PDB file of C-alpha atoms in Angstrom:
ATOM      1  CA  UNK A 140     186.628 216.591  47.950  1.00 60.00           C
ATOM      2  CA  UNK A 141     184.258 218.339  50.301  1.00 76.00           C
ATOM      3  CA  UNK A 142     185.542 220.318  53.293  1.00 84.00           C
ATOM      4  CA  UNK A 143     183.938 220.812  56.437  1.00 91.00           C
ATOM      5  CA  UNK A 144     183.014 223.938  58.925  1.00 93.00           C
ATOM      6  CA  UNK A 145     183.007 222.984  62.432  1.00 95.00           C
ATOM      7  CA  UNK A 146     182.416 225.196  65.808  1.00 95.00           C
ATOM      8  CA  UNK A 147     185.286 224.064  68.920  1.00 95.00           C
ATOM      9  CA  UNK A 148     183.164 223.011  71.614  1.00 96.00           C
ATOM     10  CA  UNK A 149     186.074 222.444  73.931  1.00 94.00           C
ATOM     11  CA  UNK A 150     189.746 222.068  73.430  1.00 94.00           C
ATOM     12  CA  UNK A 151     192.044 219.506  75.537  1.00 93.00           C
ATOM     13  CA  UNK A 152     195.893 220.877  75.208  1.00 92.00           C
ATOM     14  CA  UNK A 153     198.494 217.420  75.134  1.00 92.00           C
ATOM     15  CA  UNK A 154     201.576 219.236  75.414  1.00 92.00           C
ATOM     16  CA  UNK A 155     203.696 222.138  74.330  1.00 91.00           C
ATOM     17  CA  UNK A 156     207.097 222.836  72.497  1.00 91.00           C
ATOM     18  CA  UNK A 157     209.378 224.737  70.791  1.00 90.00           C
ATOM     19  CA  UNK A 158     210.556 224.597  66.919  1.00 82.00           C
ATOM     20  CA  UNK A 159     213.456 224.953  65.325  1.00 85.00           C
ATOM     21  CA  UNK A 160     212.727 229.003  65.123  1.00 86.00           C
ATOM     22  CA  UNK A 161     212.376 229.002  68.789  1.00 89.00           C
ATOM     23  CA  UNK A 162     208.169 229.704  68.697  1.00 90.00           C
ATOM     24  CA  UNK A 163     205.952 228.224  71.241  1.00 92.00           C
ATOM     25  CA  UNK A 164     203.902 225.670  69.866  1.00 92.00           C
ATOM     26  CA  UNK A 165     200.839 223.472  71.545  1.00 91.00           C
ATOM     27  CA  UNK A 166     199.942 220.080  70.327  1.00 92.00           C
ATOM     28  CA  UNK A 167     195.244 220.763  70.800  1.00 93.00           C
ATOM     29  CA  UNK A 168     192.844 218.132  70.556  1.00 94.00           C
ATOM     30  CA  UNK A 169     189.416 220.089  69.339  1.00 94.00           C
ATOM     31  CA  UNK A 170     186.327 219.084  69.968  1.00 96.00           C
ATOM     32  CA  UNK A 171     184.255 220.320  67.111  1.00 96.00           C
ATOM     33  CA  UNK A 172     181.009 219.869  66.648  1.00 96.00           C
ATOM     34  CA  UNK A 173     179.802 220.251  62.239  1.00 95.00           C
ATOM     35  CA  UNK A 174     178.144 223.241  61.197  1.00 94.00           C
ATOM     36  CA  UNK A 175     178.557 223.319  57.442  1.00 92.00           C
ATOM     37  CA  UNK A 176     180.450 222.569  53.943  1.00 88.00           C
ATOM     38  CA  UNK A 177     183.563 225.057  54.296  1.00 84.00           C
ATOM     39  CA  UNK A 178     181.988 226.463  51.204  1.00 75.00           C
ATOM     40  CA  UNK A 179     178.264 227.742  50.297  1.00 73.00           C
ATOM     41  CA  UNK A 180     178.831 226.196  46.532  1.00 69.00           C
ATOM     42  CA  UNK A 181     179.169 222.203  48.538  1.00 79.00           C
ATOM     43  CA  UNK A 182     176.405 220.311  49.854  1.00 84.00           C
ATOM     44  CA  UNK A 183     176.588 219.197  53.155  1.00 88.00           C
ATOM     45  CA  UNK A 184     175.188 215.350  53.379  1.00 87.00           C
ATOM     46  CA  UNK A 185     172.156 214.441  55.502  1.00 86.00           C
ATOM     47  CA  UNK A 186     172.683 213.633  58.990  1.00 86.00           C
ATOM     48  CA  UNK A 187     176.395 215.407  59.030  1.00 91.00           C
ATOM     49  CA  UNK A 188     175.140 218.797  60.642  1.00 93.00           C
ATOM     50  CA  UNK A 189     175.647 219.399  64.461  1.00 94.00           C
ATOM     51  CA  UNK A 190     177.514 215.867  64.472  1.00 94.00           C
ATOM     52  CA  UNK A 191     181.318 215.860  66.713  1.00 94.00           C
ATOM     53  CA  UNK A 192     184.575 214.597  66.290  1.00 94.00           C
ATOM     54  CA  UNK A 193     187.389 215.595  67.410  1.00 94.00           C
ATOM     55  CA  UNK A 194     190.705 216.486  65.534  1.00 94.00           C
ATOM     56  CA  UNK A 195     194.095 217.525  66.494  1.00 93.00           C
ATOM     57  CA  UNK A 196     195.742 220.783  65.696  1.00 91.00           C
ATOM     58  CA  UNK A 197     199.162 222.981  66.432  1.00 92.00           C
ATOM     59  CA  UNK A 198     199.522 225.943  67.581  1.00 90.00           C
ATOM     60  CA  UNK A 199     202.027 228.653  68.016  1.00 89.00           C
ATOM     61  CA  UNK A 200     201.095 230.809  71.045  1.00 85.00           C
ATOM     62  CA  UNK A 201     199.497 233.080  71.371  1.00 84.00           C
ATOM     63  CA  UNK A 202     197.260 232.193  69.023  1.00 85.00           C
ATOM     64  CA  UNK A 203     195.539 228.830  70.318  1.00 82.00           C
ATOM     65  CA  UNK A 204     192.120 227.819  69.384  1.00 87.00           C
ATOM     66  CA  UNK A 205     189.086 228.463  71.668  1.00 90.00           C
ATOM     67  CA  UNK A 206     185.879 227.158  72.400  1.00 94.00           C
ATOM     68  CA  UNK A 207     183.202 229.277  69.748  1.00 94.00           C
ATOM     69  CA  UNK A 208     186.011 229.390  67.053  1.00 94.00           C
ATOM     70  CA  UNK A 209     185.314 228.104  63.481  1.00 93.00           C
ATOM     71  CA  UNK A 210     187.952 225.963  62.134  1.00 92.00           C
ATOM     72  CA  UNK A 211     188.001 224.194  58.546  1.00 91.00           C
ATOM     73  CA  UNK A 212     188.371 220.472  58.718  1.00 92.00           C
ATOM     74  CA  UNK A 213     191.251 219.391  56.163  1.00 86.00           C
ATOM     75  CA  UNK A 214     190.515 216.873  53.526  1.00 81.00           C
ATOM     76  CA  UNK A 215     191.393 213.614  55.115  1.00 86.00           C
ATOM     77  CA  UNK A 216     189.400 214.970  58.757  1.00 91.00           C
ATOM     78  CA  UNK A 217     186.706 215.307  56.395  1.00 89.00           C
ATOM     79  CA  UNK A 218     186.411 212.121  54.782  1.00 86.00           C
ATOM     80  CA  UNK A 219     186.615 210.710  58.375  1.00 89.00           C
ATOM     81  CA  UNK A 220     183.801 212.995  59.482  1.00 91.00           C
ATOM     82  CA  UNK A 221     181.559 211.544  56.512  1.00 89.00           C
ATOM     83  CA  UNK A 222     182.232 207.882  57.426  1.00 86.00           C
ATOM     84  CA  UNK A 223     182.009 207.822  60.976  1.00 88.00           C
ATOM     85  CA  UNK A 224     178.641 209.804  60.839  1.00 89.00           C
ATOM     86  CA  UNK A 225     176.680 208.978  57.491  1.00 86.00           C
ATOM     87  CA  UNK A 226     175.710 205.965  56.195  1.00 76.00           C
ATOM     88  CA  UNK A 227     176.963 205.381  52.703  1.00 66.00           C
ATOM     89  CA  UNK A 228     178.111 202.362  50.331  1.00 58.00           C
ATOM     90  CA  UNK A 229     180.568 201.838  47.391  1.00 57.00           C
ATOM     91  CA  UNK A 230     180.185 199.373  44.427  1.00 54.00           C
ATOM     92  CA  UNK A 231     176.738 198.675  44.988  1.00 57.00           C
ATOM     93  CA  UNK A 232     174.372 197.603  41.711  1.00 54.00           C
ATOM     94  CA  UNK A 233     172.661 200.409  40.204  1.00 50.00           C
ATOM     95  CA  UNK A 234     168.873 199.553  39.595  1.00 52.00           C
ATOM     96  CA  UNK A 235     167.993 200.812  35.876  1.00 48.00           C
ATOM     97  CA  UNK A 236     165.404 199.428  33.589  1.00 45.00           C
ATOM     98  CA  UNK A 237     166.798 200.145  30.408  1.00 44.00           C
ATOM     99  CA  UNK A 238     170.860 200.156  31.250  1.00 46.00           C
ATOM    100  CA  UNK A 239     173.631 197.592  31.128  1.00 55.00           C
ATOM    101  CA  UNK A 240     175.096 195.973  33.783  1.00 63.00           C
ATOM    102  CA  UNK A 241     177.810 198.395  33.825  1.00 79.00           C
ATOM    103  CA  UNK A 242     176.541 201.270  36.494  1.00 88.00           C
ATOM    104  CA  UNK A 243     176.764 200.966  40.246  1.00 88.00           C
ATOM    105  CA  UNK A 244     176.117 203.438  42.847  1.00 88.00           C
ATOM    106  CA  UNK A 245     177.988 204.297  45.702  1.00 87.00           C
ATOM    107  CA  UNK A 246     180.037 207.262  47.663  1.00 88.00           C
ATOM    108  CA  UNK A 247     183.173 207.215  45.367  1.00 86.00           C
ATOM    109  CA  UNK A 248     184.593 210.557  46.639  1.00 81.00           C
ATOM    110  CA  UNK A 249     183.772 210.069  50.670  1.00 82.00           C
ATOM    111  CA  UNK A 250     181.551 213.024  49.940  1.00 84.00           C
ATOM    112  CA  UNK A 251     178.752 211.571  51.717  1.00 86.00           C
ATOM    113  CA  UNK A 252     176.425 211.918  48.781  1.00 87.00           C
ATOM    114  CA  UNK A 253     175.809 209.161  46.183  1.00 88.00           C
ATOM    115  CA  UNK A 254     177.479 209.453  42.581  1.00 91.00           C
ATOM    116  CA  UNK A 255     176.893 206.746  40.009  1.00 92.00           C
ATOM    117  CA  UNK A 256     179.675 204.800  38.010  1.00 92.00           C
ATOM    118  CA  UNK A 257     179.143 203.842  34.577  1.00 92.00           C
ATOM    119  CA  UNK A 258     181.904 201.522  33.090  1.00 90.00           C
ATOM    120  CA  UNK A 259     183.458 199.598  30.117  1.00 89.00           C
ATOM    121  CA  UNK A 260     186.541 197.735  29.818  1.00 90.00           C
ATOM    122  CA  UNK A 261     188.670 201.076  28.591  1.00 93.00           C
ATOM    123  CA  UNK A 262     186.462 203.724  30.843  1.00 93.00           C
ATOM    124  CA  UNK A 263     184.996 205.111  34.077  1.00 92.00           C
ATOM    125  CA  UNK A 264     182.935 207.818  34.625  1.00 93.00           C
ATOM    126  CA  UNK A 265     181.619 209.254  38.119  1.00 92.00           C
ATOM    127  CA  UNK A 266     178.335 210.888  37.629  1.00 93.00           C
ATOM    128  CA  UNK A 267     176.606 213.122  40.831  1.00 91.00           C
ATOM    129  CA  UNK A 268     173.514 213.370  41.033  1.00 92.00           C
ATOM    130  CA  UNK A 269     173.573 216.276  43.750  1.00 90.00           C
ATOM    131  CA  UNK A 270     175.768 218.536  41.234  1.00 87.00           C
ATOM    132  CA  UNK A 271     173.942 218.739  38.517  1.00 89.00           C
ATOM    133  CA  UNK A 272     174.020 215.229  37.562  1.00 92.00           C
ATOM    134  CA  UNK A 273     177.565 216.209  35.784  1.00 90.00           C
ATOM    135  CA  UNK A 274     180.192 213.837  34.893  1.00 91.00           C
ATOM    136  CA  UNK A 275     182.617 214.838  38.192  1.00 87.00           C
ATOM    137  CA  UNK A 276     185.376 212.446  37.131  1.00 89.00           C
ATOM    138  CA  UNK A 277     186.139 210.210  33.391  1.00 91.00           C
ATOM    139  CA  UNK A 278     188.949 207.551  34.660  1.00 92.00           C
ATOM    140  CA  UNK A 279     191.162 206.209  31.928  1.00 92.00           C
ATOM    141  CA  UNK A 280     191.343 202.452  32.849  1.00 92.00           C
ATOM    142  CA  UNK A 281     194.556 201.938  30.992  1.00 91.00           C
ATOM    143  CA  UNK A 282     196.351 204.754  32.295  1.00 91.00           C
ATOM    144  CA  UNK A 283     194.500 204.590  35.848  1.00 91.00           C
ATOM    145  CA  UNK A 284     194.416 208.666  35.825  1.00 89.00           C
ATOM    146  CA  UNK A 285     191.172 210.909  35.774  1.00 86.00           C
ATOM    147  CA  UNK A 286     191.126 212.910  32.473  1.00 86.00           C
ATOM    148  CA  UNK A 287     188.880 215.272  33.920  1.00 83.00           C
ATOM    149  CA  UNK A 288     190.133 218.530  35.559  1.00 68.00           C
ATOM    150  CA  UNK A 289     188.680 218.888  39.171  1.00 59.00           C
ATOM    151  CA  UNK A 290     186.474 215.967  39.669  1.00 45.00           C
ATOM    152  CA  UNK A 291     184.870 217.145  42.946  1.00 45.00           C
ATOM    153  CA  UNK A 292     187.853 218.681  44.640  1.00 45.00           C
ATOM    154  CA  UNK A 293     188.524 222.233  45.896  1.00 43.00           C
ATOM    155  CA  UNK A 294     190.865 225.065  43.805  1.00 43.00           C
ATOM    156  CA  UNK A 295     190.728 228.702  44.365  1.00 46.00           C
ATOM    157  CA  UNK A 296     187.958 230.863  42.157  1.00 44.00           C
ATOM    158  CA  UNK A 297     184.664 230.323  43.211  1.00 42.00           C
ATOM    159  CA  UNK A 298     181.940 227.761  41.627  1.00 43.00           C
ATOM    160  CA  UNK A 299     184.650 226.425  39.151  1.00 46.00           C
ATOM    161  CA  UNK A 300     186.370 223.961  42.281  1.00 54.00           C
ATOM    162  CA  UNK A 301     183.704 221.348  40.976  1.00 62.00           C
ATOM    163  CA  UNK A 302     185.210 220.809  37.629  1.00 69.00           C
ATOM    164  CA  UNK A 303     184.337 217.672  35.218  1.00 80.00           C
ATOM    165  CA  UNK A 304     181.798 218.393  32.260  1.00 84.00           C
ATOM    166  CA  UNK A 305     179.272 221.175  33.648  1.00 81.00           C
ATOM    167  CA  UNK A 306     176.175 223.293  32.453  1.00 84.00           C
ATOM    168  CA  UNK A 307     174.978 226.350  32.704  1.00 80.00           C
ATOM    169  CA  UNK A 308     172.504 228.885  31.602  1.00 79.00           C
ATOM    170  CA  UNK A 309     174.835 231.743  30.416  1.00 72.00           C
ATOM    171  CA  UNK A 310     177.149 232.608  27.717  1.00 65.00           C
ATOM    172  CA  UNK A 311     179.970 233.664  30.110  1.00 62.00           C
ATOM    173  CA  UNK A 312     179.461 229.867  31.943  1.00 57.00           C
ATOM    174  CA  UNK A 313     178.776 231.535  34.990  1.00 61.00           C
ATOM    175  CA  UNK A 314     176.918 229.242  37.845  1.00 61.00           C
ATOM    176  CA  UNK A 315     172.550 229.073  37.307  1.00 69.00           C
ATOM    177  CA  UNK A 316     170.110 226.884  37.836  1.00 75.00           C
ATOM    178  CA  UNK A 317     171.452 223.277  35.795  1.00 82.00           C
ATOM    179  CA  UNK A 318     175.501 223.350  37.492  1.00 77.00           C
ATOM    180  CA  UNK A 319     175.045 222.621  40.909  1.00 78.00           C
ATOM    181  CA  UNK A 320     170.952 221.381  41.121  1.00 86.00           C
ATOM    182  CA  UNK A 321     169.875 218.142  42.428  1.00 90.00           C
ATOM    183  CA  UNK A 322     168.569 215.907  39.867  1.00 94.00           C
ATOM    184  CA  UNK A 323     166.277 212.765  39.906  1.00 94.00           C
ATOM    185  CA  UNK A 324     166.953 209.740  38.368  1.00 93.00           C
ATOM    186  CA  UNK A 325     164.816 208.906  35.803  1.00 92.00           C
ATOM    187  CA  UNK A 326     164.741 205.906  33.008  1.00 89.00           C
ATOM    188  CA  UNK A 327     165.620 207.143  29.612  1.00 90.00           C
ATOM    189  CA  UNK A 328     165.317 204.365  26.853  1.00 87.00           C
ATOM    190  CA  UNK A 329     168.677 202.903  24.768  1.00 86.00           C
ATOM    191  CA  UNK A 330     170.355 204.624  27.537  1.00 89.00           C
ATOM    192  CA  UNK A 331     172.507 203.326  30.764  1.00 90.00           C
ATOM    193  CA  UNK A 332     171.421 205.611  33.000  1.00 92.00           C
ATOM    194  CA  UNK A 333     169.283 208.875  32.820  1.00 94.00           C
ATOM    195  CA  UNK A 334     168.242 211.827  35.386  1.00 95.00           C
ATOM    196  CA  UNK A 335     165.772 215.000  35.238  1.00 95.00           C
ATOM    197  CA  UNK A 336     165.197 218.507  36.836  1.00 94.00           C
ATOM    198  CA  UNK A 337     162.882 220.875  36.934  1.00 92.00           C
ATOM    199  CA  UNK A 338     164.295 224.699  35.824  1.00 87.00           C
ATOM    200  CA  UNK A 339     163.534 226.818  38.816  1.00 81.00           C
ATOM    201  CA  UNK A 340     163.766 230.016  36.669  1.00 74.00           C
ATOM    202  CA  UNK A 341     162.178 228.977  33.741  1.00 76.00           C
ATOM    203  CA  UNK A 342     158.499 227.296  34.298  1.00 79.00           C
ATOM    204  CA  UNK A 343     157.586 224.231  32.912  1.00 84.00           C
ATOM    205  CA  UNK A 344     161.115 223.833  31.735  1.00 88.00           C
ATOM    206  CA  UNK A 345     162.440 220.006  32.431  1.00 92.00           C
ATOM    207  CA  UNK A 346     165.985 219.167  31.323  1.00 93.00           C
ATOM    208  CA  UNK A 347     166.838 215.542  30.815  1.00 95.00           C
ATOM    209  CA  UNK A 348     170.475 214.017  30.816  1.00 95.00           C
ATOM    210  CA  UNK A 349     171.278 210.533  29.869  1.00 94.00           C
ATOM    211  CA  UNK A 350     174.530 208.622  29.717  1.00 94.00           C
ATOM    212  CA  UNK A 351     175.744 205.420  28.220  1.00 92.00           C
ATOM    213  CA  UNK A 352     178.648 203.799  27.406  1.00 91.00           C
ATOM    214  CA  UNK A 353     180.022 201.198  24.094  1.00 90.00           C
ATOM    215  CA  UNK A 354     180.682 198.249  24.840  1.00 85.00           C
ATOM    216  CA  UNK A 355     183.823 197.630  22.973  1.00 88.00           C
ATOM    217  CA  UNK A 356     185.040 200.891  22.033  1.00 91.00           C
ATOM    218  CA  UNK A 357     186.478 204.176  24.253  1.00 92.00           C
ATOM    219  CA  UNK A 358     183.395 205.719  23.819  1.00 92.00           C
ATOM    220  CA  UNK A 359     180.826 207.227  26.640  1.00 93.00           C
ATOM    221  CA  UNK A 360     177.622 209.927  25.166  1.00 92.00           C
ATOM    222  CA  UNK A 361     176.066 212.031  27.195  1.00 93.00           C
ATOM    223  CA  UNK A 362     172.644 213.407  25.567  1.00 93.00           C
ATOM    224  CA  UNK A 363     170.910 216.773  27.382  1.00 92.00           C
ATOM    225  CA  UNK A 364     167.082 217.507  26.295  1.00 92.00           C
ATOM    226  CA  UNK A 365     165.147 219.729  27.513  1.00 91.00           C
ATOM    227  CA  UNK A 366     161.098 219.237  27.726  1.00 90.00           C
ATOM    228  CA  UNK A 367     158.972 222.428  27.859  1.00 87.00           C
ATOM    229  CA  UNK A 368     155.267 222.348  29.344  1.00 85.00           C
ATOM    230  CA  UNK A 369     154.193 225.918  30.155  1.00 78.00           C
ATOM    231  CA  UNK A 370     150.976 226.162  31.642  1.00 75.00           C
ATOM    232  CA  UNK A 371     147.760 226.633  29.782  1.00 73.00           C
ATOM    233  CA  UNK A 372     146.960 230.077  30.159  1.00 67.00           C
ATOM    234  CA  UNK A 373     143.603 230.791  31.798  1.00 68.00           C
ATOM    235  CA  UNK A 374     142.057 233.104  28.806  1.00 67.00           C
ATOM    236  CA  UNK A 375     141.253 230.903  25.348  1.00 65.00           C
ATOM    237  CA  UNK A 376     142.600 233.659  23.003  1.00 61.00           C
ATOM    238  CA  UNK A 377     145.617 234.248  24.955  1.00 66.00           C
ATOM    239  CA  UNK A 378     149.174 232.306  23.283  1.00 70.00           C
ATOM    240  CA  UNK A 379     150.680 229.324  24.700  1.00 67.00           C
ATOM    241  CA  UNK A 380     154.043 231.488  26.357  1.00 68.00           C
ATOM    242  CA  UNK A 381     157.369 231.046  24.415  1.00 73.00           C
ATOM    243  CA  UNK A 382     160.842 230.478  26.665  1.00 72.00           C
ATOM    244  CA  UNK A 383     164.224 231.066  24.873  1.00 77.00           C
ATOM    245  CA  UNK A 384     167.566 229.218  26.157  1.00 77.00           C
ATOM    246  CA  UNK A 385     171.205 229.448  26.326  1.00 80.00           C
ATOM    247  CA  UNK A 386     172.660 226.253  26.996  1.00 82.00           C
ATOM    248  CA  UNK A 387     176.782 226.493  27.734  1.00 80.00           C
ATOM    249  CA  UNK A 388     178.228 222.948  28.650  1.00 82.00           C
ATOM    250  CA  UNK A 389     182.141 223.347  29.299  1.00 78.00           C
ATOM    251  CA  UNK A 390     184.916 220.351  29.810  1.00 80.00           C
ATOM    252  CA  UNK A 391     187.518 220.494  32.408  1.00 73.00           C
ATOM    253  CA  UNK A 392     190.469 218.435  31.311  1.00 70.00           C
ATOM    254  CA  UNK A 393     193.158 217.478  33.307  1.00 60.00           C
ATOM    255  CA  UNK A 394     196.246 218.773  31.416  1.00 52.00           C
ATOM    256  CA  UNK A 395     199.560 218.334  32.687  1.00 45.00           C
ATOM    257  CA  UNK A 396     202.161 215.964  34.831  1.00 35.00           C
TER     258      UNK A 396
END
């Protein structure tokens, strides 16, 4: 679940007390005004930046919060950040040429981005667009539990808080240019739903994912090409240029009680 940076504005103290260990504590409403995702590897949703709310926080004195500090919004502040300030919907039907009637679009995670749900009557799978158009969650409908590991919320270490089914560019499945890119949706045939991006780092290099489910078996494919159109060069004798690729995908399960 995305966290959010905000800047105190102006603070309001309610009242003050003292624990059961005898510290001084204040009870602050904070008047915050949103400056960015708590973390450079999250995308902050359009129209969220510079926006104010106001949250409540405890302090033990001396150590109260001041107007200019930066304080991280928790999880639920968050989600109420997103749905007070950006316009988003859940459930809606997804508009795909090719696809079944099985995929809707919608904020699933109160990220304030869109994610598309593709569906049968044993699975669900929560696809973002904005993060590399990776599978962020795979819900077991007759166990109601998300077999993926992650699915869009935060854990210590970096790029790996994502979690689901992600790709990269590197043996070692460190973060590059496929992971955490913004894809556009795109109509694949015999599929349910289908996206593209252009490789920044490797011209004329397209990748193409595409999804779709069974309809009577436990059974959702995920199919990754990638298109290559290098430019022409500009001298007739000269060779068309050659790219090479290392494609990692990795799989986050949820393992566990």
């Amino acid at each position: 679940m995305l966290k959010l940076l905000a800047k105190v504005k102006k603070t309001r103290r309610l009242d003050s007390f003292r624990g059961e260990d005898s510290l001084l504590r204040s009870r602050v409403h904070c008047y915050v005004a949103i400056k960015s995702a708590a973390r450079s590897t999250m995308k902050l949703p359009k129209g969220l930046k510079g926006k104010s709310v106001r949250v409540l926080r405890t302090y033990i004195h001396p150590w109260e919060i001041k107007p200019g500090d930066l304080i991280v919004l928790d999880t639920n502040e968050s989600r109420a950040a997103v749905k007070k300030h950006v316009r988003t919907s859940v459930g809606k039907r997804a508009e795909v040429v090719f696809g079944s009637k099985n995929v809707t679009v919608g904020d699933f995670n109160s990220d304030g981005l869109k994610e598309y749900a593709i569906e049968n009557a044993f699975l669900r799978s929560i696809i973002s667009p904005d993060y590399g158009a990776r599978i962020l969650e795979l819900w077991n409908l007759g166990t109601d539990k998300n077999e993926l590991y992650g699915g869009n919320s935060y854990e210590p270490g970096g790029y790996i808080e994502i979690g689901g089914v992600e790709e990269s560019l590197s043996r070692i499945g460190s973060p590059g240019d496929l992971w955490n890119a913004s894809y556009r949706k795109r109509d694949v045939a015999g599929s349910d739903l289908g996206f593209e991006h252009n490789l920044k780092k490797k011209e004329g290099l397209k990748e193409v994912k595409s999804f779709f489910v069974l309809p009577d078996a436990p059974v959702l494919c995920q199919f990754s090409t990638f298109e290559y159109k290098p430019k022409k060069p500009k001298k007739k004798k000269r060779k068309i240029p050659e790219t090479e690729l290392e494609y990692v995908p990795r799989i986050f399960f949820a393992i566990g009680g």
